[in-house]
Coordinates of C-alpha atoms in Angstrom, one line a residue:
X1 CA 77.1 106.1 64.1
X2 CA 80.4 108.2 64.3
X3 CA 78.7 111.3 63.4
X4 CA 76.3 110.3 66.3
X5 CA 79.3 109.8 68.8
X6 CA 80.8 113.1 67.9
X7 CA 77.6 115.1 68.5
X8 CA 76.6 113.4 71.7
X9 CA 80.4 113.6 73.1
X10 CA 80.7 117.4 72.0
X11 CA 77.4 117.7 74.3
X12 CA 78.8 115.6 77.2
X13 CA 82.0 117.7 76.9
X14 CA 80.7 121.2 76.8
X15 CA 79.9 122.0 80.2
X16 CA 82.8 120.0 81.8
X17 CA 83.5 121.3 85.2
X18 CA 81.3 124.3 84.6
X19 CA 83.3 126.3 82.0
X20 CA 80.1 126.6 79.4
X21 CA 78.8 128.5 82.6
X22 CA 81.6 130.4 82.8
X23 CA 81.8 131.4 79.4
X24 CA 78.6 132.2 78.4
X25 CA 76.3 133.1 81.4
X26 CA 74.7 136.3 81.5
X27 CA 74.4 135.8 85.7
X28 CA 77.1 137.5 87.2
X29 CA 76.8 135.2 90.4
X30 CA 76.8 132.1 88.4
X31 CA 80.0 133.2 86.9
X32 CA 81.6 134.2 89.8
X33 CA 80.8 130.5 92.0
X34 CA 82.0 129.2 88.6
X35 CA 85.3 131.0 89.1
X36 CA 85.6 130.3 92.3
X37 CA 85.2 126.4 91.4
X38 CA 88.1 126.9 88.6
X39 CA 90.3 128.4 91.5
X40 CA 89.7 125.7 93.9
X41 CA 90.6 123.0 91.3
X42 CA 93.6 124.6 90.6
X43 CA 94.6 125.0 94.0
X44 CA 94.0 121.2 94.1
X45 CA 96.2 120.2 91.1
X46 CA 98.5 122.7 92.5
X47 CA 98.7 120.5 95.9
X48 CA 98.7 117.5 93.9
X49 CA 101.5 118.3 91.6
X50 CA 103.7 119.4 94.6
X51 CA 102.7 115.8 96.1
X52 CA 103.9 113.5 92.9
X53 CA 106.7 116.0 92.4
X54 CA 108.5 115.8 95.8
X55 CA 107.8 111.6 95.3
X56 CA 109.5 111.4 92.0
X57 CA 112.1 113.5 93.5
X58 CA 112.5 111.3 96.6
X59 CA 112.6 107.7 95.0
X60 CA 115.5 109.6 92.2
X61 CA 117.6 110.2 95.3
X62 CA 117.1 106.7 97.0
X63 CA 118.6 105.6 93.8
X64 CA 115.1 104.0 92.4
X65 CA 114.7 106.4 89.0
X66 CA 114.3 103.5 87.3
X67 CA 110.9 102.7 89.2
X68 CA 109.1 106.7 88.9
X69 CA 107.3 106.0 85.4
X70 CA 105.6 102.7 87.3
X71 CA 105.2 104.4 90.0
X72 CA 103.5 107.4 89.0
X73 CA 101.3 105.3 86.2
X74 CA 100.7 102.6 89.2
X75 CA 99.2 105.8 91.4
X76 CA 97.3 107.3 88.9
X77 CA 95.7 104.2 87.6
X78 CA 94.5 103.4 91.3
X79 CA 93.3 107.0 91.8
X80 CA 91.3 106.6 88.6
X81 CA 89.6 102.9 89.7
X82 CA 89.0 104.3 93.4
X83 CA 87.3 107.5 92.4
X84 CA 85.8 105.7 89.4
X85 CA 84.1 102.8 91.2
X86 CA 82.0 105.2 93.0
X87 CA 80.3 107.5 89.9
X88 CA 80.8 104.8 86.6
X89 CA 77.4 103.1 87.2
X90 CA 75.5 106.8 87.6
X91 CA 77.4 108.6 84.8
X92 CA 76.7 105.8 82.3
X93 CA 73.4 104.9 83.3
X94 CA 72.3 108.4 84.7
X95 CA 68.5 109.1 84.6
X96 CA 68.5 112.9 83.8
X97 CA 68.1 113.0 80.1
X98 CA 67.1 109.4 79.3
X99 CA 63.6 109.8 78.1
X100 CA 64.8 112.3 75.8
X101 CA 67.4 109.8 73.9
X102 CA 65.4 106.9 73.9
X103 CA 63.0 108.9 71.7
X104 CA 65.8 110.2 68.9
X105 CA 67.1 108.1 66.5
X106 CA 70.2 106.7 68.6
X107 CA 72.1 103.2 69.1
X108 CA 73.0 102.7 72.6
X109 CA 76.3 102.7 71.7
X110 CA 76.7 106.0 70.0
X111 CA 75.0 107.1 73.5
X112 CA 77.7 105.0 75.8
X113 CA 80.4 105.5 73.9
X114 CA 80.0 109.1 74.0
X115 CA 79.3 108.7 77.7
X116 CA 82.9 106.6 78.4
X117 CA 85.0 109.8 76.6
X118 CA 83.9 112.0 78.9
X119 CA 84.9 109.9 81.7
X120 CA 88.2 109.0 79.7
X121 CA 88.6 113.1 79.8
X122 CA 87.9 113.4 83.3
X123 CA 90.4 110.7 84.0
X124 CA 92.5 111.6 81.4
X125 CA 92.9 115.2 83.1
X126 CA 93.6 113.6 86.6
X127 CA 96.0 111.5 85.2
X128 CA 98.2 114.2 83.5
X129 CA 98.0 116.0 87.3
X130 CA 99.4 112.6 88.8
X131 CA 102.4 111.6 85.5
X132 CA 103.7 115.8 84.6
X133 CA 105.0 116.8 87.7
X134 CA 106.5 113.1 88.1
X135 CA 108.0 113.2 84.8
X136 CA 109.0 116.5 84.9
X137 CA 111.6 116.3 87.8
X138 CA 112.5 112.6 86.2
X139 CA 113.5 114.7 83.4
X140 CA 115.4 117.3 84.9
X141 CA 117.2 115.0 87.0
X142 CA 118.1 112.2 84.7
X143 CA 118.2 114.1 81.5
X144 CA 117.0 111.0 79.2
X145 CA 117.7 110.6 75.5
X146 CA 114.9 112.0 72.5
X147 CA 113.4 107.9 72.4
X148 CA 111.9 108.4 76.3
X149 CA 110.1 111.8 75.3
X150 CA 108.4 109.5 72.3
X151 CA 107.7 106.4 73.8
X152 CA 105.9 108.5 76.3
X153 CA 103.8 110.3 74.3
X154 CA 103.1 107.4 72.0
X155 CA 101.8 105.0 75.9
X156 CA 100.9 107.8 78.4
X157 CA 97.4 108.6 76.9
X158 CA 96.5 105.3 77.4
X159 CA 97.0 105.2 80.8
X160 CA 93.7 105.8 82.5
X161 CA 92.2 103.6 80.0
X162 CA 92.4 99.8 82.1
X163 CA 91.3 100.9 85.3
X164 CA 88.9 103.1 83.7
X165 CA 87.4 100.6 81.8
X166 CA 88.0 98.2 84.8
X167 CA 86.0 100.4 87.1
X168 CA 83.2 100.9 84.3
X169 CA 82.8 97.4 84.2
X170 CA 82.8 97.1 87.9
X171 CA 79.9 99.6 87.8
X172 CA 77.9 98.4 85.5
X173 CA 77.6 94.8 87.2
X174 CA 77.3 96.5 90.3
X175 CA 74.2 98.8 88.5
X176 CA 72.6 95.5 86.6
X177 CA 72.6 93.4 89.7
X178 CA 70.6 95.9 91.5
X179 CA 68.4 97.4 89.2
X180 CA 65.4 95.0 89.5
X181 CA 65.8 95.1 93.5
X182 CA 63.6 96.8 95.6
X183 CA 65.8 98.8 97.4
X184 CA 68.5 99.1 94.2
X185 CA 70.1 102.1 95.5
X186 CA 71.2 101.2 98.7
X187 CA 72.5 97.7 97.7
X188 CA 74.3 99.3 94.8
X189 CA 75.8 101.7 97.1
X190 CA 77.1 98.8 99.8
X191 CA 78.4 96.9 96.8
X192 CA 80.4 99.6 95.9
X193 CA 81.8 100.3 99.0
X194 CA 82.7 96.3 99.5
X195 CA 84.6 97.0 96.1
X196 CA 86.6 99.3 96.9
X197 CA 87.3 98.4 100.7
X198 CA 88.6 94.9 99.2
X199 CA 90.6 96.3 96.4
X200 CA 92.2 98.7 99.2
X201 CA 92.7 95.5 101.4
X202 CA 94.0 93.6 98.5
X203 CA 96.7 96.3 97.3
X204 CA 97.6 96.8 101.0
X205 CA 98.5 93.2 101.2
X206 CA 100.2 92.6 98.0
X207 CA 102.6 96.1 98.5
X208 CA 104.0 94.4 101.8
X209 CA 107.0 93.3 101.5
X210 CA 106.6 90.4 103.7
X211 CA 109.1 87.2 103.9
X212 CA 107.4 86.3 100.5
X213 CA 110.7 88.0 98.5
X214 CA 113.7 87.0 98.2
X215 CA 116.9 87.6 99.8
X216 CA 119.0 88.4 96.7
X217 CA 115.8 90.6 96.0
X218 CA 115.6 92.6 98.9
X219 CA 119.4 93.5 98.0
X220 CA 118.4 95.2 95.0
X221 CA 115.7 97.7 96.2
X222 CA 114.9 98.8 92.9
X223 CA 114.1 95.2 91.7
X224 CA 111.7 94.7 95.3
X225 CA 109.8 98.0 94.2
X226 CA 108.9 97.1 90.8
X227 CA 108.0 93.9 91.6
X228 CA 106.1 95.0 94.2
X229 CA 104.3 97.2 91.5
X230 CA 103.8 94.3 89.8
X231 CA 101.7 92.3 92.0
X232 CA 99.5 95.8 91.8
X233 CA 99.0 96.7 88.5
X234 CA 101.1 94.6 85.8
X235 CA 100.1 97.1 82.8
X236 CA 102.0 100.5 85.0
X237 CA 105.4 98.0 85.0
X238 CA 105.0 97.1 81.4
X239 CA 104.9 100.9 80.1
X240 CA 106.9 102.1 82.5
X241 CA 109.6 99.6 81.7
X242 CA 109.2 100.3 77.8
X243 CA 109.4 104.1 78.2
X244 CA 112.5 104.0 80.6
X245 CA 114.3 101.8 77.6
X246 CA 112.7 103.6 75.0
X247 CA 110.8 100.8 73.6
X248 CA 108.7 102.1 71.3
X249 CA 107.3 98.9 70.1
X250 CA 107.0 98.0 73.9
X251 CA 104.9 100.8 74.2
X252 CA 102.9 100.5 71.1
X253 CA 101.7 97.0 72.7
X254 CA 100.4 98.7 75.8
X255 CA 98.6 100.8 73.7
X256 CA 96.8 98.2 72.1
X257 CA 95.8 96.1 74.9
X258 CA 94.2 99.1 76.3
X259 CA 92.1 99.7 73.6
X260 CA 91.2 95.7 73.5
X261 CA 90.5 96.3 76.9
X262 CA 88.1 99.3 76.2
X263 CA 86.9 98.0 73.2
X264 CA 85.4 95.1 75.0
X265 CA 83.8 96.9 77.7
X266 CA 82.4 99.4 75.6
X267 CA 80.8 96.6 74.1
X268 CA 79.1 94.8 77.1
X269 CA 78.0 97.8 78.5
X270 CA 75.8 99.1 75.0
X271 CA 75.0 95.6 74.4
X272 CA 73.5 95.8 78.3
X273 CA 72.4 99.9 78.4
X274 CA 69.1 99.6 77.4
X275 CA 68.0 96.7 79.8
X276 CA 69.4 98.1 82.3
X277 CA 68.1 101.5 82.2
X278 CA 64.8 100.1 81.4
X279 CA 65.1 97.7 84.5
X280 CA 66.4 100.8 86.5
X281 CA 63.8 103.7 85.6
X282 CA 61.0 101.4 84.3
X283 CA 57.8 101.4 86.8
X284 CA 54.6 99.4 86.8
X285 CA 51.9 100.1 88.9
X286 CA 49.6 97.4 91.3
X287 CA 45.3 98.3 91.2
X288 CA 44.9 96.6 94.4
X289 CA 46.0 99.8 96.7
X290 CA 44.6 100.1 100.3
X291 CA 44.1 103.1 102.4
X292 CA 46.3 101.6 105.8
X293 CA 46.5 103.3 109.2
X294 CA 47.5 107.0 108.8
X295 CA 50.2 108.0 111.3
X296 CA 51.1 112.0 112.6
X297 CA 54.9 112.8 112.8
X298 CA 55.9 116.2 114.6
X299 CA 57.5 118.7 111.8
X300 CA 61.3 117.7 112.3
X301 CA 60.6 114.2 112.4
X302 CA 58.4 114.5 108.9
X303 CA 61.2 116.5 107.0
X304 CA 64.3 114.1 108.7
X305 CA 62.4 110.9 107.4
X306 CA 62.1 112.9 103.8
X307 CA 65.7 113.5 104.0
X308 CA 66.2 109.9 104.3
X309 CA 64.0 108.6 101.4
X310 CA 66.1 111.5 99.2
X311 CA 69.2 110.0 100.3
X312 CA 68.6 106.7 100.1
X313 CA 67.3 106.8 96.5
X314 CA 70.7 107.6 94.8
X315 CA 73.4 105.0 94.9
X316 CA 76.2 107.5 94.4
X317 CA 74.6 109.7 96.9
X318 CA 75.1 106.9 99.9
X319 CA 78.3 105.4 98.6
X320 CA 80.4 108.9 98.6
X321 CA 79.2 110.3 101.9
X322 CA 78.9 106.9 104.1
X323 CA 82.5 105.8 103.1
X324 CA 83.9 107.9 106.1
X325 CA 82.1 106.5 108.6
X326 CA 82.6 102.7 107.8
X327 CA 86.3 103.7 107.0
X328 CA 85.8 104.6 111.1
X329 CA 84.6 101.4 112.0
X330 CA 87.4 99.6 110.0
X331 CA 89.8 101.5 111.4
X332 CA 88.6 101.0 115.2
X333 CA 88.4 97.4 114.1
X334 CA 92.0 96.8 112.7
X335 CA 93.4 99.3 115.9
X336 CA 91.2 96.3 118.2
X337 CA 92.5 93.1 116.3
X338 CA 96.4 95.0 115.8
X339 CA 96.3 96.7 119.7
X340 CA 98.2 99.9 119.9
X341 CA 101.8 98.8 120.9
X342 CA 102.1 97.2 117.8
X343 CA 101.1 100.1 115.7
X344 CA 103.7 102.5 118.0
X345 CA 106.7 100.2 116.5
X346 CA 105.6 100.2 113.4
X347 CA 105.1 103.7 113.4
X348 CA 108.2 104.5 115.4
X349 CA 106.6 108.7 116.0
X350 CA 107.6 109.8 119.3
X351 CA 104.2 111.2 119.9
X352 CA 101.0 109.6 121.9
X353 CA 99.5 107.6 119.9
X354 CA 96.8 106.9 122.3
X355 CA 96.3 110.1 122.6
X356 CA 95.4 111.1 119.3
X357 CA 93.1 108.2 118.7
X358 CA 90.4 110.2 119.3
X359 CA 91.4 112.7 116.6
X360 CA 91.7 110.4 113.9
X361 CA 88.0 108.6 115.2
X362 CA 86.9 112.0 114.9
X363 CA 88.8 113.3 111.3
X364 CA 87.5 109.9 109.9
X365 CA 83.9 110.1 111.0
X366 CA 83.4 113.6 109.7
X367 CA 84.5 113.3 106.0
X368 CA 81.9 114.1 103.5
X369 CA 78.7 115.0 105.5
X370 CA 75.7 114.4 103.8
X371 CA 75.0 118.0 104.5
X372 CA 77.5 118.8 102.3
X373 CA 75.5 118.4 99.4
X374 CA 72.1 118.4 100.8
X375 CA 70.6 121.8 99.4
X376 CA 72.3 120.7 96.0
X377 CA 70.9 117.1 95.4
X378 CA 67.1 118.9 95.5
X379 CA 68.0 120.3 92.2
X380 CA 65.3 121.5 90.7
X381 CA 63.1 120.4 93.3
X382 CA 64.1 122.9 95.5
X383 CA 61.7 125.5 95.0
X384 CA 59.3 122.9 96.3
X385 CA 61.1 123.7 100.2
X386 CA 60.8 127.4 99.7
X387 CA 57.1 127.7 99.0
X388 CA 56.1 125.5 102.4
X389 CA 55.2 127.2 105.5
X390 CA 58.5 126.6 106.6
X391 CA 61.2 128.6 108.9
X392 CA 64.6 128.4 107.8
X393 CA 65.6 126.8 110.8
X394 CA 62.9 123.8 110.0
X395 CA 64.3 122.9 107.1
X396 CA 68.1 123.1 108.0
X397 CA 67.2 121.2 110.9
X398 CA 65.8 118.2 109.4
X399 CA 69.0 118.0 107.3
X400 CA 71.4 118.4 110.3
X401 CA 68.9 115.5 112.4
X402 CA 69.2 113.5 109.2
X403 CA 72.6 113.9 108.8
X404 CA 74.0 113.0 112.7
X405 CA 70.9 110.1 113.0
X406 CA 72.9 108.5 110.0
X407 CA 76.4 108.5 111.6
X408 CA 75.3 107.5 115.5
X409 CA 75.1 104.0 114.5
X410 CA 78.6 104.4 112.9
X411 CA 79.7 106.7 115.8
X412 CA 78.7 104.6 118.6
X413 CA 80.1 101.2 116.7
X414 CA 83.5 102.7 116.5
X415 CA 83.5 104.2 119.8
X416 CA 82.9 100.4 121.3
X417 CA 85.7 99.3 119.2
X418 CA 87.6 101.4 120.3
X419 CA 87.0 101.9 124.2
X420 CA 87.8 97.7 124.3
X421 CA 90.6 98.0 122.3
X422 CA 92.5 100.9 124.7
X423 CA 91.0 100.6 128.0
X424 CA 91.0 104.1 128.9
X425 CA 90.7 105.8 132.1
X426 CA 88.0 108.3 133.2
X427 CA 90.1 111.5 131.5
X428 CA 90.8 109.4 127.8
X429 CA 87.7 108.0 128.0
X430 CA 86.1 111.5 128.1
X431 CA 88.2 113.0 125.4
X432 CA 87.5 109.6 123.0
X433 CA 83.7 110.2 123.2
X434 CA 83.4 114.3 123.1
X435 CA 86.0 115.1 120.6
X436 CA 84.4 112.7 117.3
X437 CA 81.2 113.7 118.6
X438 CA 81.9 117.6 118.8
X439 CA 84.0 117.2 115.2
X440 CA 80.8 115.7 113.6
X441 CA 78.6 118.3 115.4
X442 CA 80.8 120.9 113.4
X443 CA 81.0 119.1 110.3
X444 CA 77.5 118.8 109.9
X445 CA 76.9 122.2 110.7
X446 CA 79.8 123.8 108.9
X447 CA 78.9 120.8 105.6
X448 CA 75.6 123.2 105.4
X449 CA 77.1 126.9 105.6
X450 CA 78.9 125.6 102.3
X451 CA 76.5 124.7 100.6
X452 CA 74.5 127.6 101.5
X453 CA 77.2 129.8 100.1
X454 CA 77.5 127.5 97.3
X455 CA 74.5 125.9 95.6
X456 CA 74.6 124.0 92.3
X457 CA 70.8 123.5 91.4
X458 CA 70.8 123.0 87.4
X459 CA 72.7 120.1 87.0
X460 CA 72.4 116.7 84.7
X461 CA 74.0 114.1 87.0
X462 CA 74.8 113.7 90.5
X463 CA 77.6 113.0 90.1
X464 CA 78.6 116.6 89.1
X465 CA 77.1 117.5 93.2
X466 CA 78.5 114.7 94.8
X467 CA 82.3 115.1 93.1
X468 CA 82.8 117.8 90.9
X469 CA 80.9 121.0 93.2
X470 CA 82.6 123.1 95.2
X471 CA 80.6 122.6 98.2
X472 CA 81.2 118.7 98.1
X473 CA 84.9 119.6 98.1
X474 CA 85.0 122.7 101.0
X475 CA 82.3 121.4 103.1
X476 CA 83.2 117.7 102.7
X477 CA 86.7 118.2 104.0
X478 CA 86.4 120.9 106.1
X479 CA 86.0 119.1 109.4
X480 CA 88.8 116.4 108.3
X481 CA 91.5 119.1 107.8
X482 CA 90.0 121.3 111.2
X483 CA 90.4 117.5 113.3
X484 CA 93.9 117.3 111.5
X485 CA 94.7 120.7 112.8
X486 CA 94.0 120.1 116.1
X487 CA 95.3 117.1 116.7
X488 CA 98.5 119.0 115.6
X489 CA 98.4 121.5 117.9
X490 CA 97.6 119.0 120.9
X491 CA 100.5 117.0 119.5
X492 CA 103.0 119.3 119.6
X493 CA 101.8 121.0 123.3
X494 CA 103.4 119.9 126.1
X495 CA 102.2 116.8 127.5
X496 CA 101.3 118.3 130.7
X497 CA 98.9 120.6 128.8
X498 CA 97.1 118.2 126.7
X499 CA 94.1 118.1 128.5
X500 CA 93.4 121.7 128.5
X501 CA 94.5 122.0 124.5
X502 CA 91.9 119.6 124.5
X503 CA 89.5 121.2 126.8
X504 CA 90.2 124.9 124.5
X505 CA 89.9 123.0 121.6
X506 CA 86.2 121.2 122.2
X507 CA 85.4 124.8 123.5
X508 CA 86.1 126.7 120.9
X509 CA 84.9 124.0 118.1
X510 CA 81.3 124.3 119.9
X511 CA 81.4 127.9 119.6
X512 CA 82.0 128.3 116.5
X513 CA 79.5 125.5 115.5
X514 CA 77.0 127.7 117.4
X515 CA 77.7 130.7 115.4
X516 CA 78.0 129.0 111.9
X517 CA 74.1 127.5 113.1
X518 CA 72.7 131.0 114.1
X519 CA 74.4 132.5 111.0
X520 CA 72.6 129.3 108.8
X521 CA 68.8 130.0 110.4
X522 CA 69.4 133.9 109.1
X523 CA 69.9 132.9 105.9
X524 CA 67.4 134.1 102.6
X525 CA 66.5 130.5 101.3
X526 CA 64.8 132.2 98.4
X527 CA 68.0 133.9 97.4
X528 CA 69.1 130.7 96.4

């Protein structure tokens, strides 16, 4: 079984992030987007590590050194479970290849086990992007003796192993529930979602620091903070603590619970992989079919409802793209049950608040368009699109339609939400309609220049087009970062100018959005 597990891990391993591509094509354009994927991740980690450093650096100089090893292990393990909810049941129990392995002479576990280390190294890699910058300026600040540098390495490899193995097991009963259900995908998808909206709810509430905590407590802020930590994630205090007294035993513990941890999912989940794949890709078929009432859709309406049914049938698919938009309606919600006076003193910004409602509506809404990824998730399929008598601008088109019929419901909610919660006049009540609609206009426009520019159409998983491409990562944010922009340069206009900053702004967004959609109906689809 080991020698199985090596093979099957060396397999999982060798194209991670694209580098066998990289290495070893012969196609000089599928090196260079696989460059240009490297350089974007890097750019990332780069962001990232200038984020955890100037944290670390901040809590050393409020006097709270003691807390940076459970606070960097407490972010890192939430980052893992968050981004790990929403791929662990399609990585495990992913369909490309199954067929194939069920054939060979495999155990299920040789074939999960191998499938939870490459997770562990994906996690493992964004956890040492989270803990070396940290530690690095903990170091050079506080200087610690040799017994911190080894009861460090001896626990921080185990880090991302709980709320890896925590979110795997969410997965997996998440992926088991549905897979006999008729419409599996979709549920698994708003399961998901619930998941991670409660654990988000659930860390927000236990990391206030409400009238729950003692007074001698709140005198020692370093003593609040870790037990604030605690209530989060117990296992980040326990390490941290052992590494800042250079408890090696301490940290050998941790170690082992981790493994007990991932030892006993690893377990459930082979003892469950075949049922459940066989549950989730078996098919029967019924001999009773009859012919029903054949109905005639006009072209964009026939290629928008296939856009759907491709949507729809991947779990991971829905539950990383529709996130935004019930993040939206959340948001609208809390603003309507909270009102905004309350959030302007907690806040305490002297800027309008009011006024850039409608730019956070609008950032929120337009995260991670479904056209993002759209040209990617056909796959292989693809070349089924080229070879119909099909204009460019038909196919594009019933991707956009798809796209922007799937938010309305979202965007009007919201909207509602919204317009009771703040009253506006004539003028705000303009600018909190146009400006989410106009950034999701772009989004969904801009989402499908991206991926035109950046296709990934040989790929084993979808999770590797949904999180790891380069188009999910340009074209998902881009009309987030654009709406953050803005609402930066409104912000800091004069107040007497706002509405034309606004005015310019909706103007120009349009434009551009027009020219990006002229430039998208030009393109060669069969260069792709």
């Amino acid at each position: 079984m080991w020698k199985q597990i090596r093979i099957l891990t060396k397999l999982e391993l060798c194209n991670l992030y694209g580098l066998n591509v990289l290495r070893f094509s012969k196609n000089k354009k599928a090196k260079h987007k696989s460059m240009g994927l490297l350089v974007l991740w890097i750019v990332l980690i780069a962001m990232l590590t200038s984020y955890m450093g100037g944290l670390s650096y901040g809590l050393i100089r409020l006097g709270l050194g003691e807390t940076v090893p459970a606070y960097l292990i407490t972010v890192s393990g939430l980052f893992i479970f968050f981004f790990g909810m929403l791929k662990a049941g399609s990585v495990i129990f992913r369909r490309e290849g199954y067929d194939i392995l069920c054939a060979l002479p495999l155990s299920s576990g040789a074939v999960v086990i191998s499938r939870l280390l490459k997770l562990y190294v994906e996690d493992l890699l964004m956890t040492l992007a989270v803990l070396l910058p940290g530690f690095a300026v903990y170091i050079w600040n506080i200087r610690p003796g040799a017994g911190f540098y080894l009861t460090a390495l001896l626990g921080l490899w185990s880090v991302p192993v709980i709320p890896m193995a925590v979110s795997i097991l969410a997965g997996t009963l998440i992926t088991g529930i549905t897979s006999r259900m008729r419409h599996k995908s979709l549920v698994s998808a708003g399961l998901s979602i619930l998941v991670v909206l409660g654990s988000m709810y659930g860390s927000s509430r236990l990391t206030a620091m409400d009238g729950s905590l003692d007074p001698e407590m709140l005198q020692d802020l370093a003593a609040s903070v870790m037990a604030m930590l605690e209530r989060v994630y117990p296992p980040a205090v326990w390490l941290g603590g052992a590494v800042i007294r250079e408890d090696a035993l301490g940290a050998f513990l941790c170690v082992l619970l981790s493994l007990a941890v991932f030892a006993a999912v690893a377990a459930g989940v082979s003892f469950s992989f075949r049922k459940v794949s066989q549950s989730l890709y078996g098919s029967f078929a019924k001999h009773n079919y009859r012919m029903g009432k054949l109905k005639e859709d006009s072209l964009l309406a026939a290629l928008c409802k296939r856009e759907f049914r491709r949507y729809f049938s991947s779990s991971i698919y829905v539950a990383n793209t529709i996130i935004g938009p019930v993040m939206g309606c959340v948001m609208a919600g809390a603003l309507l049950v909270s009102g905004i006076d309350i959030l302007q003193g907690l806040l305490s910004l002297p800027v309008d608040l009011e006024g850039m409602v409608p730019f956070a509506a609008a950032g929120v809404l337009s995260m991670m368009p479904v056209t993002a990824t759209t040209i990617s998730m056909e796959g292989k399929n693809w070349w089924i699109a080229k070879s119909l008598p099909l204009s460019v601008k038909n196919i594009l088109d019933g991707k956009i339609l798809m796209n922007l019929l799937l938010i309305l419901p979202f965007y009007v909610l919201s909207e509602l939400l919204l317009m009771i919660a703040l009253r506006p006049g004539a003028w705000e009540l303009l600018w909190l309609v146009l400006i989410p609609a106009v950034m999701i206009l772009f989004s969904c426009v801009y989402g499908i220049t991206v991926n035109l520019h950046f296709p990934v159409l040989e790929w084993e998983s979808e999770v590797r087009i949904v999180k790891q491409s380069a188009s999910a990562m340009l074209g998902g944010m881009g009309g987030f970062i654009l709406t953050l922009l803005c609402a930066l340069a409104v912000g800091s206009a004069p107040s007497e100018y706002a509405v034309y900053w606004k005015a310019g702004i909706c103007a120009a967004v349009l434009a551009v959005t027009a020219v990006l959609y002229r430039r998208n109906n030009r393109f060669d689809l069969t260069s792709l």
